[in-house]
Amino acid sequence: MLDALNEPLIFPNEAFASMQGMGMTSQRTRNRMVQRLQAEYHIEDLAVLNAMRVTPRHVFLDEAMASRAYEDTALPIGYAQTISQPWVVAKMTQWLLKTGEVTKVLEIGTGSGYQTAILSLLVKQVYSVERIEPLLLRAQAVLKRLELNNIQFELNDGHWGWRQKAPFNGIISAASPAKVPEELFEQLVEGGRLVMPVGEAQQLLFGYVKTSTGVIEECLGEVLFVPMKQGIER
Ligand code: SAH
């Protein structure tokens, strides 16, 4: 079996290297998370696994929650929202980047900023939209501390995508609408990929590829995300 841990551990910059943590937030704990992503969740993309191995997930959580950062659970980040589970981040990112052609990504639901950081390491430019201002400000501050400079943020309702920055060749959403907003398909290039949960009480994760003749849909399994809500909150 391939093993991401055989790869040399190379941090993207000094800031990442300086936030490695200790004990429950140490590199050892992150390595174990990566091992589980491979062995239990069948994540195979080495670039994704490596990004998750070097990114200090605990800095995206409150101190009280930091020791649980590498567990396989969703954890509260305030404002009734949660940080996505590690395997969900891995699975969505792997699917989005499968063809190697996705370089300009729109993310809906910045939340803690963890998924944003992983994307930032793997693609050229990330555009991230969040509807809750305090969450957005906090995520921006953490991502700045990590010296990630290829991210633009917007406080907005992601139902509308980000028209001024469109088209994107990838879109990822961490919030679940009853059905995919048409607008998102419109802001995708031909060949572009969209991955997001769909549904209310019961949700499924879907991957969509936009083609010249329509949209190809692939179901990636059952998930549980927070709902995609209307409007913004300050
Ligand atoms: N990837 C994030 C997920 C956070 S939860 C993380 O791992 O931390 C999903 C986020 O989507 C929440 O922060 C929520 O406020 C946001 N959200 C919900 N509806 C939205 C909408 N219409 N537009 C933008 N963000 C939205």
Coordinates of C-alpha atoms and ligand atoms in Angstrom, one line a residue:
M1 CA 0.0 0.0 0.0
L2 CA 1.2 3.5 -0.7
D3 CA 2.2 5.4 2.4
A4 CA 2.1 9.2 2.6
L5 CA 4.3 9.0 5.6
N6 CA 7.2 7.7 3.6
E7 CA 7.4 11.0 1.8
P8 CA 9.7 13.6 3.4
L9 CA 7.9 16.1 5.6
I10 CA 8.3 19.5 4.0
F11 CA 6.5 22.5 5.4
P12 CA 5.2 25.1 2.9
N13 CA 6.8 27.9 4.9
E14 CA 8.3 28.9 8.3
A15 CA 4.9 29.7 9.7
F16 CA 3.6 26.2 9.2
A17 CA 6.8 24.8 10.7
S18 CA 6.4 27.0 13.7
M19 CA 2.8 25.9 14.5
Q20 CA 3.4 22.1 14.7
G21 CA 2.0 21.8 18.3
M22 CA 2.7 19.2 20.9
G23 CA 1.1 16.2 22.6
M24 CA -2.4 15.9 21.1
T25 CA -1.6 18.5 18.5
S26 CA 1.9 17.2 17.5
Q27 CA 3.2 16.0 14.2
R28 CA 2.7 12.4 15.5
T29 CA -1.0 13.0 15.9
R30 CA -1.3 14.5 12.4
N31 CA 0.6 11.6 11.0
R32 CA -1.8 9.2 12.7
M33 CA -4.8 11.1 11.2
V34 CA -3.2 10.8 7.7
Q35 CA -2.7 7.0 8.3
R36 CA -6.4 6.7 9.1
L37 CA -7.3 8.7 6.0
Q38 CA -5.4 6.2 3.9
A39 CA -6.3 3.0 5.7
E40 CA -9.9 3.6 6.8
Y41 CA -11.2 6.2 4.4
H42 CA -9.2 5.1 1.3
I43 CA -7.8 8.5 0.4
E44 CA -5.1 8.0 -2.1
D45 CA -4.1 11.4 -3.5
L46 CA -0.6 12.0 -2.1
A47 CA -0.8 15.7 -2.6
V48 CA -4.0 15.9 -0.5
L49 CA -2.6 13.6 2.2
N50 CA 0.6 15.7 2.3
A51 CA -1.3 19.0 2.6
M52 CA -3.2 17.6 5.5
R53 CA -0.1 16.2 7.1
V54 CA 1.7 19.6 7.2
T55 CA -1.3 21.8 8.1
P56 CA -1.8 22.4 11.8
R57 CA -5.6 21.8 12.0
H58 CA -5.6 22.7 15.8
V59 CA -4.9 26.4 15.0
F60 CA -8.3 26.6 13.3
L61 CA -10.1 25.7 16.6
D62 CA -10.6 27.4 20.0
E63 CA -8.0 26.4 22.5
A64 CA -10.5 24.4 24.5
M65 CA -11.2 22.2 21.4
A66 CA -7.6 22.1 20.0
S67 CA -6.7 18.8 21.7
R68 CA -9.5 17.1 19.7
A69 CA -8.5 18.7 16.3
Y70 CA -7.3 15.4 14.8
E71 CA -10.2 13.2 15.8
D72 CA -12.5 11.9 13.0
T73 CA -15.4 14.2 14.2
A74 CA -16.9 17.5 13.3
L75 CA -16.2 20.0 16.1
P76 CA -18.0 23.3 17.0
I77 CA -16.4 26.5 15.8
G78 CA -19.1 28.9 17.2
Y79 CA -22.2 30.5 15.7
A80 CA -23.8 27.0 15.4
Q81 CA -21.3 25.9 12.8
T82 CA -18.7 23.1 12.7
I83 CA -15.3 22.4 11.2
S84 CA -15.7 19.6 8.6
Q85 CA -14.4 16.1 9.5
P86 CA -10.9 15.4 8.2
W87 CA -12.1 12.6 5.9
V88 CA -14.8 14.8 4.4
V89 CA -12.2 17.5 3.6
A90 CA -9.9 14.9 2.1
K91 CA -12.6 13.2 0.0
M92 CA -14.0 16.4 -1.4
T93 CA -10.6 17.8 -2.2
Q94 CA -9.4 14.6 -3.8
W95 CA -12.5 14.5 -6.0
L96 CA -12.2 18.2 -6.9
L97 CA -8.6 17.9 -8.0
K98 CA -8.8 14.5 -9.6
T99 CA -8.1 15.6 -13.1
G100 CA -5.3 17.9 -12.2
E101 CA -6.9 20.7 -14.1
V102 CA -8.6 22.6 -11.3
T103 CA -6.5 25.7 -10.4
K104 CA -9.1 28.4 -9.7
V105 CA -11.5 27.4 -7.0
L106 CA -14.6 29.0 -5.4
E107 CA -15.2 27.8 -1.8
I108 CA -18.6 28.3 -0.2
G109 CA -18.6 28.3 3.6
T110 CA -15.1 29.4 4.8
G111 CA -16.0 28.4 8.4
S112 CA -12.8 27.8 10.3
G113 CA -10.7 28.2 7.2
Y114 CA -9.2 24.7 7.4
Q115 CA -10.5 23.5 4.0
T116 CA -9.4 26.9 2.6
A117 CA -5.8 26.3 3.8
I118 CA -5.8 22.8 2.2
L119 CA -7.0 24.2 -1.1
S120 CA -4.6 27.1 -0.9
L121 CA -1.7 24.6 -0.8
L122 CA -2.9 22.7 -3.8
V123 CA -4.3 25.2 -6.3
K124 CA -3.2 28.5 -7.7
Q125 CA -6.1 30.8 -6.5
V126 CA -8.8 30.3 -3.9
Y127 CA -11.9 32.5 -3.6
S128 CA -13.7 31.9 -0.4
V129 CA -17.2 33.1 0.5
E130 CA -18.7 33.0 4.1
R131 CA -22.1 34.5 5.3
I132 CA -21.2 34.9 9.0
E133 CA -18.8 37.9 9.4
P134 CA -17.1 36.9 12.7
L135 CA -16.3 33.5 11.4
L136 CA -14.9 35.0 8.2
L137 CA -12.7 37.5 10.2
R138 CA -11.3 34.7 12.4
A139 CA -10.5 32.4 9.5
Q140 CA -8.8 35.3 7.6
A141 CA -6.6 36.0 10.6
V142 CA -5.5 32.3 11.0
L143 CA -4.8 32.0 7.3
K144 CA -2.8 35.2 7.4
R145 CA -0.7 33.8 10.3
L146 CA 0.0 30.8 8.1
E147 CA 1.2 33.2 5.4
L148 CA -1.2 31.9 2.8
N149 CA -1.5 34.6 0.2
N150 CA -3.4 33.1 -2.7
I151 CA -6.8 33.5 -1.1
Q152 CA -9.5 36.2 -1.6
F153 CA -12.4 36.4 0.8
E154 CA -15.9 37.8 0.5
L155 CA -18.7 38.2 3.1
N156 CA -21.7 37.0 1.1
D157 CA -24.4 34.5 0.5
G158 CA -22.8 31.7 -1.5
H159 CA -26.1 30.8 -3.2
W160 CA -24.9 33.5 -5.7
G161 CA -21.4 32.2 -6.1
W162 CA -19.0 35.1 -6.8
R163 CA -19.9 36.5 -10.1
Q164 CA -17.1 39.1 -10.4
K165 CA -14.5 36.4 -10.0
A166 CA -16.1 33.8 -12.2
P167 CA -15.6 31.6 -14.1
F168 CA -14.0 29.0 -11.9
N169 CA -12.8 25.6 -12.8
G170 CA -13.7 24.2 -9.4
I171 CA -16.3 24.9 -6.8
I172 CA -16.6 23.3 -3.4
S173 CA -19.3 23.9 -0.8
A174 CA -19.4 23.0 2.9
A175 CA -23.0 24.0 3.3
S176 CA -25.9 21.9 2.0
P177 CA -28.8 23.4 0.0
A178 CA -32.1 21.6 -0.8
K179 CA -30.9 21.7 -4.5
V180 CA -27.8 23.1 -6.2
P181 CA -28.2 26.8 -7.1
E182 CA -28.2 27.1 -10.9
E183 CA -25.9 30.1 -10.5
L184 CA -23.1 27.8 -9.5
F185 CA -23.2 25.8 -12.7
E186 CA -23.2 29.1 -14.6
Q187 CA -20.0 30.2 -12.9
L188 CA -18.2 27.0 -13.8
V189 CA -16.1 26.6 -17.0
E190 CA -16.8 23.7 -19.4
G191 CA -15.0 20.7 -17.9
G192 CA -15.2 22.4 -14.5
R193 CA -16.0 20.4 -11.3
L194 CA -18.3 21.1 -8.5
V195 CA -18.5 19.1 -5.2
M196 CA -21.1 19.7 -2.5
P197 CA -23.6 18.1 -0.2
V198 CA -27.3 18.3 -1.3
G199 CA -30.4 17.8 0.7
E200 CA -31.9 18.9 4.0
A201 CA -32.7 16.3 6.6
Q202 CA -31.0 13.7 4.5
Q203 CA -27.9 14.7 2.6
L204 CA -25.8 13.1 -0.1
L205 CA -22.4 14.3 -1.3
F206 CA -22.4 14.9 -5.1
G207 CA -19.7 15.6 -7.6
Y208 CA -20.7 17.3 -10.9
V209 CA -18.8 17.8 -14.1
K210 CA -20.0 20.5 -16.5
T211 CA -19.8 19.4 -20.1
S212 CA -20.9 20.9 -23.4
T213 CA -24.0 18.7 -23.4
G214 CA -25.0 19.0 -19.8
V215 CA -23.9 18.1 -16.3
I216 CA -22.6 14.7 -15.3
E217 CA -23.5 13.7 -11.7
E218 CA -21.7 11.3 -9.4
C219 CA -22.9 10.4 -5.9
L220 CA -20.1 10.2 -3.4
G221 CA -22.1 8.9 -0.4
E222 CA -24.0 10.0 2.7
V223 CA -22.8 13.0 4.7
L224 CA -23.9 15.5 7.3
F225 CA -23.2 19.2 6.8
V226 CA -24.8 22.4 8.1
P227 CA -27.5 23.8 5.9
M228 CA -26.8 26.5 3.3
K229 CA -28.6 29.5 4.6
Q230 CA -29.8 32.7 3.0
G231 CA -28.4 36.2 3.5
I232 CA -25.5 37.4 5.7
E233 CA -25.0 37.8 9.5
R234 CA -22.8 40.4 11.1
Ligands
SAH1 N1 -15.0 24.0 5.6 C1 -15.5 24.7 6.8 C2 -16.9 24.3 7.0 C3 -17.6 25.1 8.0 S1 -19.3 24.7 8.1 C4 -14.6 24.2 7.9 O1 -14.1 23.1 7.9 O2 -14.4 24.9 8.9 C5 -20.1 25.5 6.7 C6 -19.9 26.9 6.7 O3 -20.8 27.4 5.6 C7 -20.4 27.7 7.9 O4 -19.4 28.5 8.3 C8 -21.6 28.5 7.4 O5 -21.7 29.8 8.0 C9 -21.3 28.6 5.9 N2 -22.5 28.9 5.1 C10 -23.8 28.4 5.2 N3 -24.6 28.9 4.3 C11 -23.8 29.7 3.5 C12 -24.1 30.6 2.4 N4 -25.3 30.7 1.8 N5 -23.0 31.3 1.9 C13 -21.8 31.2 2.5 N6 -21.5 30.5 3.5 C14 -22.5 29.7 4.1

